[in-house]
Structure formats: C-alpha cells, structure tokens
CSV table of C-alpha atoms in Angstrom, one decimal:
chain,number,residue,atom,x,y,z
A,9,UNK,CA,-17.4,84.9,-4.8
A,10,UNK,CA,-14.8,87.3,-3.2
A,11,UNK,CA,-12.7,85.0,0.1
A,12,UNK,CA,-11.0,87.1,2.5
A,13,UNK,CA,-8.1,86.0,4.1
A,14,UNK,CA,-8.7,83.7,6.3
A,15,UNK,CA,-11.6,81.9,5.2
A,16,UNK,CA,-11.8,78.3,3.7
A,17,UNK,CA,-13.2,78.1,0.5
A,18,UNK,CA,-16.5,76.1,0.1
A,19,UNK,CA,-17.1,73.4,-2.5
A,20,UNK,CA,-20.6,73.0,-4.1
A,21,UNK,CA,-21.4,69.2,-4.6
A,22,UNK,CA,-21.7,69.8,-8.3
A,23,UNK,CA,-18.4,71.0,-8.4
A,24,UNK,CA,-17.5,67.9,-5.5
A,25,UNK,CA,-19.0,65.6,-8.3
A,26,UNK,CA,-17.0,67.0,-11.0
A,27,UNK,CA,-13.7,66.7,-9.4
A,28,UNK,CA,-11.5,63.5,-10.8
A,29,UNK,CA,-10.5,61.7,-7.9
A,30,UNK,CA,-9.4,58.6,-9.7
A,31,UNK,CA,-6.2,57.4,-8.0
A,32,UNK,CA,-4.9,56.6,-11.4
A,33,UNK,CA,-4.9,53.2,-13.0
A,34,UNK,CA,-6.4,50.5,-11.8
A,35,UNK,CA,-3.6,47.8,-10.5
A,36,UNK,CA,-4.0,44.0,-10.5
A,37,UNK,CA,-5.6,42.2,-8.2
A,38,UNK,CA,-2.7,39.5,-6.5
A,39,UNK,CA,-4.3,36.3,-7.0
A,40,UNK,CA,-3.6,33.5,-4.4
A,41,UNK,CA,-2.3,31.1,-6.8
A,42,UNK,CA,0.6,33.9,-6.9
A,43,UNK,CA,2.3,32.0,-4.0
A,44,UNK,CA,2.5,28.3,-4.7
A,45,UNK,CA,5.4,27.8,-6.5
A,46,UNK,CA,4.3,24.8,-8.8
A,47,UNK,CA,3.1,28.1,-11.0
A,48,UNK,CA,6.4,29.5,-11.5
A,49,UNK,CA,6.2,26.5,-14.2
A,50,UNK,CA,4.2,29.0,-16.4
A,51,UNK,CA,6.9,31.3,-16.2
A,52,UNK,CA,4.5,34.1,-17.4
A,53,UNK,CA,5.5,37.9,-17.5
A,54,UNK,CA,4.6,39.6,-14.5
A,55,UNK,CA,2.1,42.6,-15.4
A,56,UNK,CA,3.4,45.5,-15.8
A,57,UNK,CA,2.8,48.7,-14.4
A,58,UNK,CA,1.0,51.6,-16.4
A,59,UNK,CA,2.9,54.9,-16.3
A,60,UNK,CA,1.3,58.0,-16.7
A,61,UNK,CA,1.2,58.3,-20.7
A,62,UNK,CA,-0.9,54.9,-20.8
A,63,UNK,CA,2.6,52.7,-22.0
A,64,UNK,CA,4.1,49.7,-20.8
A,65,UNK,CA,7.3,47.8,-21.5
A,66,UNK,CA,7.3,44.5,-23.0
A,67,UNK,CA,9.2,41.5,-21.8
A,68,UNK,CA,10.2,38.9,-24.4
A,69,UNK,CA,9.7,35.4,-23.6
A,70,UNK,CA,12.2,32.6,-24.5
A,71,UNK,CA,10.9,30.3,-27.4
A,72,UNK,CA,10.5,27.0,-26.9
A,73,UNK,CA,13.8,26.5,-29.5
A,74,UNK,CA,16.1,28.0,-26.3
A,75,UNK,CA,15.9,24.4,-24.6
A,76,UNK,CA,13.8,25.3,-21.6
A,77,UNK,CA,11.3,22.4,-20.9
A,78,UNK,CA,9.3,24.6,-18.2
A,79,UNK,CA,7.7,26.7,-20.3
A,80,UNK,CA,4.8,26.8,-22.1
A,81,UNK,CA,4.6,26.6,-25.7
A,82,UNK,CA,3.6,29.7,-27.4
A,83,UNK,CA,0.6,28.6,-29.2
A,84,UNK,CA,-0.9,27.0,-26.2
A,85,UNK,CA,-4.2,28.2,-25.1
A,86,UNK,CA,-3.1,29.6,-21.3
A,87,UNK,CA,-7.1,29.2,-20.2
A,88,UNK,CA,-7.1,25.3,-20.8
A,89,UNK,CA,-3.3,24.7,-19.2
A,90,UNK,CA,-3.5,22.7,-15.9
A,91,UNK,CA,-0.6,23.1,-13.8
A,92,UNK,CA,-1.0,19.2,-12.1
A,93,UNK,CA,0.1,18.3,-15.5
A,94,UNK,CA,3.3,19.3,-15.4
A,95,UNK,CA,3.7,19.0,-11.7
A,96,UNK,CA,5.7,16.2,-10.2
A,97,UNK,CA,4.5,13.8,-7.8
A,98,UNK,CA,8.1,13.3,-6.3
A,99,UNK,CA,10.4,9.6,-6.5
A,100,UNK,CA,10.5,7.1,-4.6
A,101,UNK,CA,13.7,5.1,-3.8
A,102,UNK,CA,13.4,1.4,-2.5
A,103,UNK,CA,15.2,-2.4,-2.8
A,104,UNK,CA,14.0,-5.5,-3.4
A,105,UNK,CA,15.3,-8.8,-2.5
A,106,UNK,CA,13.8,-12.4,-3.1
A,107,UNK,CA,15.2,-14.8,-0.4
A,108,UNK,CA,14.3,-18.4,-2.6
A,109,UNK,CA,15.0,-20.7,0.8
A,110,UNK,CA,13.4,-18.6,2.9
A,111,UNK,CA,10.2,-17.6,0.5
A,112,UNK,CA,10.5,-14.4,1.2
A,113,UNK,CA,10.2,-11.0,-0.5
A,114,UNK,CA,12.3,-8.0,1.4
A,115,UNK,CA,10.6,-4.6,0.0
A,116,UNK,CA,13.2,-1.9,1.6
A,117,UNK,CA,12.1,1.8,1.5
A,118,UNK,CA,14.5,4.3,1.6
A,119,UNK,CA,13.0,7.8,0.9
A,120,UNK,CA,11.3,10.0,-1.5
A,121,UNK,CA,12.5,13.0,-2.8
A,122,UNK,CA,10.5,16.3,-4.3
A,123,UNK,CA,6.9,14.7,-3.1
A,124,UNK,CA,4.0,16.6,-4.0
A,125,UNK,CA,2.7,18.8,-1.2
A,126,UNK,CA,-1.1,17.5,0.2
A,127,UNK,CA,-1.7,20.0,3.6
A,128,UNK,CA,-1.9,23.6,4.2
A,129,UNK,CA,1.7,24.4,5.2
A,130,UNK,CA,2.9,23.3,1.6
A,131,UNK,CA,4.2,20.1,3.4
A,132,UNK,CA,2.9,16.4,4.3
A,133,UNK,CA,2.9,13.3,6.3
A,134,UNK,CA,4.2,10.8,4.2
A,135,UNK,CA,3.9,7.4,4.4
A,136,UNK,CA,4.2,4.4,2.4
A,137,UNK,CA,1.9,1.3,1.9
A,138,UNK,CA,2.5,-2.2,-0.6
A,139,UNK,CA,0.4,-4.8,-2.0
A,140,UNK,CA,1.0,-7.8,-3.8
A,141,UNK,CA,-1.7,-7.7,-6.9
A,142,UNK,CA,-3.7,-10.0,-8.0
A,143,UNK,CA,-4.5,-10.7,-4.1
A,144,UNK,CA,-6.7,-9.7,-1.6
A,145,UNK,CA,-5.8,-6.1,-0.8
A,146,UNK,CA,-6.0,-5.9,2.9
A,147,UNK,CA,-4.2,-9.3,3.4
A,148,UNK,CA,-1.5,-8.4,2.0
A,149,UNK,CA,-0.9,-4.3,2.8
A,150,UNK,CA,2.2,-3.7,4.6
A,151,UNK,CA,3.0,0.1,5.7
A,152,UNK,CA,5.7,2.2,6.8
A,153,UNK,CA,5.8,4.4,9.8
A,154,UNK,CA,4.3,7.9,9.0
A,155,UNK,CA,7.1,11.0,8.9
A,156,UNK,CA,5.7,14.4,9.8
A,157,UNK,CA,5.8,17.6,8.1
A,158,UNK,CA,8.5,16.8,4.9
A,159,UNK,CA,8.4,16.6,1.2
A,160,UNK,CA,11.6,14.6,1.0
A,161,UNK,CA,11.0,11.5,4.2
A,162,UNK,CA,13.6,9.3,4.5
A,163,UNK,CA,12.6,5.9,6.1
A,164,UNK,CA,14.8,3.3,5.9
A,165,UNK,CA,12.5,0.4,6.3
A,166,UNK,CA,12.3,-2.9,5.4
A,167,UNK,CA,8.9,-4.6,5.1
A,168,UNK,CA,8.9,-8.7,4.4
A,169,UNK,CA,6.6,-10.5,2.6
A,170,UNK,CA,6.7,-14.6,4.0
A,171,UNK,CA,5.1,-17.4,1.9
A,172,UNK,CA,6.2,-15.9,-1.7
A,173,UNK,CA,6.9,-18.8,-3.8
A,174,UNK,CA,8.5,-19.1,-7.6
A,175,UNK,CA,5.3,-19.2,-9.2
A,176,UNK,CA,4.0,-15.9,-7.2
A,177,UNK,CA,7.2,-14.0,-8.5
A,178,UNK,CA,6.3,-15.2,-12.0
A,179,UNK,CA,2.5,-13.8,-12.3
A,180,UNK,CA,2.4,-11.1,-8.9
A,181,UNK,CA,3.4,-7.2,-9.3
A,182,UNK,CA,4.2,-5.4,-5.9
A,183,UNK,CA,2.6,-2.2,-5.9
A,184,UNK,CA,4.3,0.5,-4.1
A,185,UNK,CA,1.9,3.6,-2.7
A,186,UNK,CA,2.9,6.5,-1.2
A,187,UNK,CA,0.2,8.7,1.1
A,188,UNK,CA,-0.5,11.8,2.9
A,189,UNK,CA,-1.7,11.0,6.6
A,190,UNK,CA,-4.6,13.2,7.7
A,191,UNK,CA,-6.2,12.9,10.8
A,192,UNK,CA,-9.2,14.7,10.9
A,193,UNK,CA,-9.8,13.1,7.5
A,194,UNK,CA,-9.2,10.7,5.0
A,195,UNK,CA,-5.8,10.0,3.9
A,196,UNK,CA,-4.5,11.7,0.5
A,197,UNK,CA,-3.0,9.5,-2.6
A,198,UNK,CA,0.5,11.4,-3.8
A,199,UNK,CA,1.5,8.9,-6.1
A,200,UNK,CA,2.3,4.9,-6.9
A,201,UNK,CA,4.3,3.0,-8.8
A,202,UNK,CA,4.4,-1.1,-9.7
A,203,UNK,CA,6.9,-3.5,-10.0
A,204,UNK,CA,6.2,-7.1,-12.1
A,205,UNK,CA,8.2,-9.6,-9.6
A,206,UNK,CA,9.3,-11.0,-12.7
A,207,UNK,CA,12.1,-8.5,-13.0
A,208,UNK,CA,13.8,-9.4,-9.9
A,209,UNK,CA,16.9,-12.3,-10.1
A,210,UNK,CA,16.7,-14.7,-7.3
A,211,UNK,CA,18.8,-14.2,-4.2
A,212,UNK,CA,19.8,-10.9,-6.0
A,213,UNK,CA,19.1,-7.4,-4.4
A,214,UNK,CA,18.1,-4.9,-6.6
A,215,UNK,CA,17.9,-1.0,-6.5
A,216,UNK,CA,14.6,1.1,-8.0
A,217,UNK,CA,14.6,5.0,-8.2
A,218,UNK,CA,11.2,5.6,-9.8
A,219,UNK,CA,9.1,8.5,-10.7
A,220,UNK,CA,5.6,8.1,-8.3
A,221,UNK,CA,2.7,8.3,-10.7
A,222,UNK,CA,-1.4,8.6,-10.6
A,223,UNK,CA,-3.5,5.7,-10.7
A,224,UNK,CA,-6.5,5.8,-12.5
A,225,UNK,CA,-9.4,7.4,-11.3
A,226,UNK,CA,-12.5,4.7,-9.4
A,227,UNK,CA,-15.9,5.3,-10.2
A,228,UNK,CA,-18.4,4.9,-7.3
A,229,UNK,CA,-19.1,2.0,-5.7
A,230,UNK,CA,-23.2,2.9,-6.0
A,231,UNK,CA,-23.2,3.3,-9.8
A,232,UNK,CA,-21.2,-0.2,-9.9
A,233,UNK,CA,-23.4,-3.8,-10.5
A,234,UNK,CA,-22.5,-4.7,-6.7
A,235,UNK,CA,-19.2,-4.9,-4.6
A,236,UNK,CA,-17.5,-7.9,-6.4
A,237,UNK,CA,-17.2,-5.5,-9.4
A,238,UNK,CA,-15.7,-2.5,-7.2
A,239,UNK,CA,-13.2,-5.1,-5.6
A,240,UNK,CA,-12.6,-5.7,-9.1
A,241,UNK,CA,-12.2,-2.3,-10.8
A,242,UNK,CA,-9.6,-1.5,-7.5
A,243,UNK,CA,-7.1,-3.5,-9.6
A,244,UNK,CA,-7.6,-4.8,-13.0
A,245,UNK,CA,-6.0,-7.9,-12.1
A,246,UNK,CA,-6.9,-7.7,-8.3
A,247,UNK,CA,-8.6,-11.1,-7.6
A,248,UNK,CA,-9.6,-12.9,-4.3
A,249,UNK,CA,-8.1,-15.7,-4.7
A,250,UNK,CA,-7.5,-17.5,-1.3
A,251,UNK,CA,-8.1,-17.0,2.5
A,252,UNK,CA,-4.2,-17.0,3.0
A,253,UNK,CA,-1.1,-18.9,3.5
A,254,UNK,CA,0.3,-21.3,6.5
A,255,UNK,CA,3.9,-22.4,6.9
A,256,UNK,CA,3.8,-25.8,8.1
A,257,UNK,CA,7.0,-28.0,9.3
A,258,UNK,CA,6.8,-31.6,9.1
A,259,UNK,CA,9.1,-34.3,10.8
A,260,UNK,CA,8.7,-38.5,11.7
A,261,UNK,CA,10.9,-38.3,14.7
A,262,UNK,CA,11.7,-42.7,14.8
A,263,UNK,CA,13.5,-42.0,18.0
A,264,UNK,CA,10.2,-40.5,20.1
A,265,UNK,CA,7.9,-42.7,17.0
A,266,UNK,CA,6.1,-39.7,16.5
A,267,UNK,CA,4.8,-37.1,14.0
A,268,UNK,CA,6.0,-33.4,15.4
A,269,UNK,CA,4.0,-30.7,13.7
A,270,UNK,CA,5.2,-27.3,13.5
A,271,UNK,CA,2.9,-24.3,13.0
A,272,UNK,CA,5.5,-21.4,12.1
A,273,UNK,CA,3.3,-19.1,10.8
A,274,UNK,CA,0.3,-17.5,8.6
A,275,UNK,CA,0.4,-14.6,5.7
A,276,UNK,CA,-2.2,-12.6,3.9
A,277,UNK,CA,-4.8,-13.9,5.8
A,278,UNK,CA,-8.5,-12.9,5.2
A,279,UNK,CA,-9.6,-10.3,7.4
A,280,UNK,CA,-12.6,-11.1,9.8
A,281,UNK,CA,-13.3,-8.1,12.0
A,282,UNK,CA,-14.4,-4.8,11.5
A,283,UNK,CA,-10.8,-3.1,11.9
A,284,UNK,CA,-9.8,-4.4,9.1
A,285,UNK,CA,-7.6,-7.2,10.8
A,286,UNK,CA,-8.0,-10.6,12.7
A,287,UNK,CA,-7.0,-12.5,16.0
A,288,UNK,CA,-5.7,-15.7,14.6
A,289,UNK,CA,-5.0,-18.6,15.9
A,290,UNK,CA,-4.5,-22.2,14.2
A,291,UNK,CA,-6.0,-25.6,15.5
A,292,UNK,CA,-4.8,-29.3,14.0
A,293,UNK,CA,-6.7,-32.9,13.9
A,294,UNK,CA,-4.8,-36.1,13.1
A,295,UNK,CA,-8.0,-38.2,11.9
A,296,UNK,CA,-9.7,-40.0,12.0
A,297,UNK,CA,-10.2,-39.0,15.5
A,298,UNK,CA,-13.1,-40.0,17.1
A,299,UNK,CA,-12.5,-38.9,20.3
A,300,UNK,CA,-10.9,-35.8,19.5
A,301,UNK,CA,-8.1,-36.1,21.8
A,302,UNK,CA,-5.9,-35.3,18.9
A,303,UNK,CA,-6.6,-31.6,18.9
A,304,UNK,CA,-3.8,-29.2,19.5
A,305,UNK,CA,-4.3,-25.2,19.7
A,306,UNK,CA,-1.8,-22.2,19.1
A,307,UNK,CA,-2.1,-19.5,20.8
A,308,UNK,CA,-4.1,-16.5,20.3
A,309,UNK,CA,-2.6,-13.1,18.2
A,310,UNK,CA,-4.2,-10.1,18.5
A,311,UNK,CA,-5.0,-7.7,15.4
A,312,UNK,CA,-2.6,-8.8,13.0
A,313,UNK,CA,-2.7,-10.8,9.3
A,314,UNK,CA,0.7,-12.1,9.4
A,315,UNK,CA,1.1,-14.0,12.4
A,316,UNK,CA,3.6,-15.9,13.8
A,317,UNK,CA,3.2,-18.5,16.0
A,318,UNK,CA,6.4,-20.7,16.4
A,319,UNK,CA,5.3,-23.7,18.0
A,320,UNK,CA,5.0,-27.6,18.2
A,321,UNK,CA,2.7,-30.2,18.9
A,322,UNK,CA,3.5,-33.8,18.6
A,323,UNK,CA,1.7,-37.2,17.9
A,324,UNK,CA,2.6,-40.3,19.3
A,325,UNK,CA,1.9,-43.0,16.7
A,326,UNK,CA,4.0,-45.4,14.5
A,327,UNK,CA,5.2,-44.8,10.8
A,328,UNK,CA,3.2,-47.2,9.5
A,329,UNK,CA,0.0,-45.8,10.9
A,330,UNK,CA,0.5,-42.5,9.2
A,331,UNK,CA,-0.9,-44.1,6.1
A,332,UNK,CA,-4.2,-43.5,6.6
A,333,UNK,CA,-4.3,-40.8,8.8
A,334,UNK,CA,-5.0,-37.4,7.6
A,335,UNK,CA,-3.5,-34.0,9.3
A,336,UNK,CA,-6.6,-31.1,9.2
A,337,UNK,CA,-5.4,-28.0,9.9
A,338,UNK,CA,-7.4,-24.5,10.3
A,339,UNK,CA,-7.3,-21.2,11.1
A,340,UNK,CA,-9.6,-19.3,13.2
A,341,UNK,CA,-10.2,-15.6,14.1
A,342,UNK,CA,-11.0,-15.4,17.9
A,343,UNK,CA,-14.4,-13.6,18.6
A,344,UNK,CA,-15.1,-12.8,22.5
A,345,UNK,CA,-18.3,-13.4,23.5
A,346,UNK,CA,-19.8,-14.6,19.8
A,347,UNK,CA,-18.8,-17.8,17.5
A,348,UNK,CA,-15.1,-17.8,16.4
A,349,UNK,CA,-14.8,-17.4,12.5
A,350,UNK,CA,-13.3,-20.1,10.0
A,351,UNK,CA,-10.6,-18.1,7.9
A,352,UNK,CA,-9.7,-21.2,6.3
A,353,UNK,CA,-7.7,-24.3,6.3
A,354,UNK,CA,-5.5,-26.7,4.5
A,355,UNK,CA,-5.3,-30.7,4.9
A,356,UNK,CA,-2.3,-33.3,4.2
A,357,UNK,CA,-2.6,-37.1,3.6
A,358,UNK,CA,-2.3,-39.9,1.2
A,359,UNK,CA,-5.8,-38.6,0.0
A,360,UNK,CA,-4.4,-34.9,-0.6
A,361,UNK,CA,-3.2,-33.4,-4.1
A,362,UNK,CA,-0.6,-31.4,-5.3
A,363,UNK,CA,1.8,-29.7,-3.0
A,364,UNK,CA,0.3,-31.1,-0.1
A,365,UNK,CA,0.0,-34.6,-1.1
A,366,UNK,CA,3.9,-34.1,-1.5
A,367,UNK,CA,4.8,-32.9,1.7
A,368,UNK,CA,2.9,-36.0,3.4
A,369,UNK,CA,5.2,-38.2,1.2
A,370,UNK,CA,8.1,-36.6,1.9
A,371,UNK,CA,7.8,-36.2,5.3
A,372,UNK,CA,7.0,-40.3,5.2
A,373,UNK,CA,9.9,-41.1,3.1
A,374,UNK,CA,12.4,-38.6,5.0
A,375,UNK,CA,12.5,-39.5,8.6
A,376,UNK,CA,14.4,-37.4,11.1
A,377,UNK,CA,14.3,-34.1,9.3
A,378,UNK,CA,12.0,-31.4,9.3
A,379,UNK,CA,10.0,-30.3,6.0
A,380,UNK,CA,8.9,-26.9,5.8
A,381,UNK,CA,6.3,-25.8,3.0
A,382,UNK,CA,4.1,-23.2,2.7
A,383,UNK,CA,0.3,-24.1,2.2
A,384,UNK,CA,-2.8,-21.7,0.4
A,385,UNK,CA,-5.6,-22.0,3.1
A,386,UNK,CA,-9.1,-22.8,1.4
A,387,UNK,CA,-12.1,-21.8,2.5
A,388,UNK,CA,-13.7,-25.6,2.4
A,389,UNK,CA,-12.2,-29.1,3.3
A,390,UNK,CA,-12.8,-32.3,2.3
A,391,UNK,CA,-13.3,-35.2,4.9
C-alpha cells in the first residue's frame, strides 16, 4: 500500500496481534514481609535484575564457618524456616528483695529492652504482671502501670508481696510476665520468665537481666475434663491452696487488763465478684459469746485483694480468762443489696494448732508487747 505524505499508516489487527509488546521481563512482585525487619535475619540475596541477554550476577553468601550466627545454614530447607524462631522476645531487667521481719517480697521492675513488637506501628504497650505459683492466680497478680507506644519501657516500679514467709520462699517461684495492652481486644503475651524464690539470700537484694521466653501453649478449656483441670494445666504446679492470708497483732495490755487485737492486713485473698476482685472487710468474735457483744468490724475496701486495714479493737477481760476463750476471725467480701460472701477465716485458742496455737501462747506468756504473725485463712472453722 502506497502512503502519501501526510497520512498515518493503518495497522490491521493481525498485524496489531503480531506485534511484541512485552515490556521485557517480568520483575518480582515486593512481598509485604519485605518490610519487617525481623527478616533481615535470613539475610537472603536480593533478586536480581535480568538484563537484556537473559544473565544475572551472582552474590556469594558467607558460610556459616565466617562466624555470623544470623544466617541461615546452607543446607536448610528455606520453605520450612520460621522466622519467630530466631526472633527475640526482648529482656527484662528487675530486683528482688526478701525483707525476713517484715515477710515481704519487693519485686522491682526496671525495664525491658529489644521487646518484640505486638501492634500495627511495629511498636507496643507494655506492661508487666507477677504471680507467685503454686497459688491462686488472681490472688496473687500484681501489675505495672502500662507504657505506650515503646519496645524498650522503662518502669521503675516496685511491687510488694506481704505475708511471704520462710517456707513460701523455699517451695514458691515468682513468675514474671510481660504483655501487650490492647483495648479493643484481648491483651497479647510477649514473653515470661520464672524465678525459684529459693535463689534469693535473705535480707539480700539481688539483680536479674533475663531473656523473656514463651510459655507453653493451653489447650481449650472445652476439650478439658472440667475447669479444675484447666486451672490446673495454667500452671503445672498452680494449685488452690487457700482463700488468703491475714496479718494479725496480738497484745495482753495488764495495765487496761485487756486483749487489743490488731487487724493490719489481708493478701492473696480469694476473689468473690465478677471483676475479678473483692470488697473486704474482716469481722472478730472472742467466744464463747452468747450475746454477741464481742463483735468488732473493719472497715469496708473497695475492689482490691490486698487490703489493708490498720486498725484495733480491744477486749476488756482478765489474763486468766483468756484460757478458754477462743478469737474467730473472718473475712468477708461486701455485697450491696444480696448476702455478703465468706472468703475465709482463721481462729486462735488453747484449742488451735500449729502456728496459731502459738501465737495464743505467746501472746499469753508475753504481756505488754505486740505479736504480729501472719495467718492462712481457711475456708471452714471449727467451733
């Protein structure tokens, strides 16, 4: 076909069709995984262009002989490697103190360093909870204040356990968790580590820098034989062994000829309401007591498992007398509008055993000075 100047030249669609209009090769795809920089860990070559004759260069990768613990060996199968393997969950820096006179355990947390990122930013919310295993979990859970938006928090907080005597350092382990805080949903586990109280010296701070690790994995509380055995599985040596502790002060005053009971506080109690929490308060008897007119009442506390209370009541009777009189004391968990519950309760007299048979007798034989001693609540007294 002859064109004149001028005129554009037309293109059959047969001819259209057998025009290569293949940009050249195809490039990669970017994957998301790309940018999250726990993958740099593979340390794989980057793909390589094609040029135009079909070649690309080669990189050579280290061998594992050169010392470099990143990367991955060369006969390992790239399809099966899972990067959370070799990802860290971060450290955790934190003290602990055992205070023998006062029965306390001081837990401080410092910070964390390198923590594993749980939200969308690449950042978290960090906080950190502890228990004290075997025990029940919620009675004894103390928590730090949440930090926003950091991989490396610093806290500087000091929670205290009350009521931890020798034998509870001897057989406990403190477990040390730390979590992402989510809102809009459940919170996310980074990592945990445990410490056997058994390591620590009396009346001796020590110092932990620990690596946070994974606990193991829970099956489902509906493919379990019932919820004793989840409670059970959610710490192998998790037990629930008592409602809670009391610290109770003791004192014959011959001047006033008079018992003065001290109710200090409560730790680890059981929790009673739905929130996960109680509103103690702690009632004593001096019987027998017919009348009833021997009944003293704390005041109330609102949402909390380790109470304190600080405050005396005193009975007007002679030395002799104490003898055969029992001291009953309970703790409640005030309910508006509906029955209070029994959380659980301890009792001291001749007729007692063990430690609290000898705080009667040493409150008898030591007049004048207060006796402090702390006192497992149990969920059923004898009269």
């Amino acid at each position: 076909m002859t064109l004149r100047r001028g005129d554009k030249r037309t293109v059959t669609i047969q001819e259209h069709m057998a025009i290569d209009v293949s940009p050249g090769p195809i490039q990669p795809i970017p994957q998301i995984s790309n940018y999250f920089p726990r993958l740099t860990l593979l340390n794989l070559p980057p793909p390589q262009e094609e040029t135009g004759d079909h070649t690309a260069t080669t990189q050579q990768t280290p061998s594992p002989s050169t010392g470099d613990n990143s990367r991955v060996d060369e006969g390992e199968d790239l399809e099966s490697y899972d990067s959370d393997d070799s990802t860290t969950l971060g450290t955790l820096e934190f003290d602990l103190l055992y205070k023998s006179q006062e029965k306390a355990l001081d837990c401080c947390i410092i910070r964390a360093k390198g923590l594993k990122p749980m939200d969308f930013n690449g950042l978290s919310d960090p906080y950190v909870k502890i228990h004290l295993l075997p025990g029940a979990c919620k009675g004894n859970k103390l928590k730090t204040r949440t930090l926003r938006n950091t991989l490396n928090p610093t806290w500087n907080e000091t929670l205290t356990y009350y009521g931890i005597t020798e034998e509870d350092m001897i057989r406990k382990t403190l477990r040390i968790s730390v979590c992402d805080e989510d809102k809009l949903s459940h919170n996310d586990f980074i990592g945990e580590t445990r410490v056997p109280l058994r390591k620590l010296k009396v009346n001796q701070r020590r110092h932990f820098n620990m690596v946070l690790e994974r606990h193991p994995p829970l099956a489902s509380p509906s493919t379990m034989r019932g919820i004793s055995f989840y409670l059970k599985e959610l710490d192998n040596d998790q037990q629930l062994e008592e409602r809670g502790r009391i610290l109770i002060g003791l004192q014959y005053c011959s001047l006033r000829c008079g018992l003065l009971v001290s109710i200090l506080r409560c730790a680890h109690l059981a929790a009673m309401d739905a929130n996960g929490f109680s509103d103690p308060y702690v009632k004593t008897y001096l019987k027998p007591d017919i009348t009833k007119r021997s009944k003293h009442k704390t005041a109330v506390k609102k949402k909390t498992l380790n109470p304190e209370f600080n405050e005396e009541f005193f009975y007007e009777i002679d030395h002799a007398a104490l003898a055969s009189k029992t001291l009953e004391v309970t703790v409640w968990d005030y309910d508006l509008g509906r029955s209070n519950d029994f959380i659980g309760g301890v009792t001291l007299g001749v007729n007692s055993q063990g430690p609290c048979l000898k705080h009667w007798f040493d409150c008898l034989k030591n007049e004048n000075i207060r006796l402090d001693q702390w006192h497992v609540l149990i969920s059923q007294l004898t009269d």
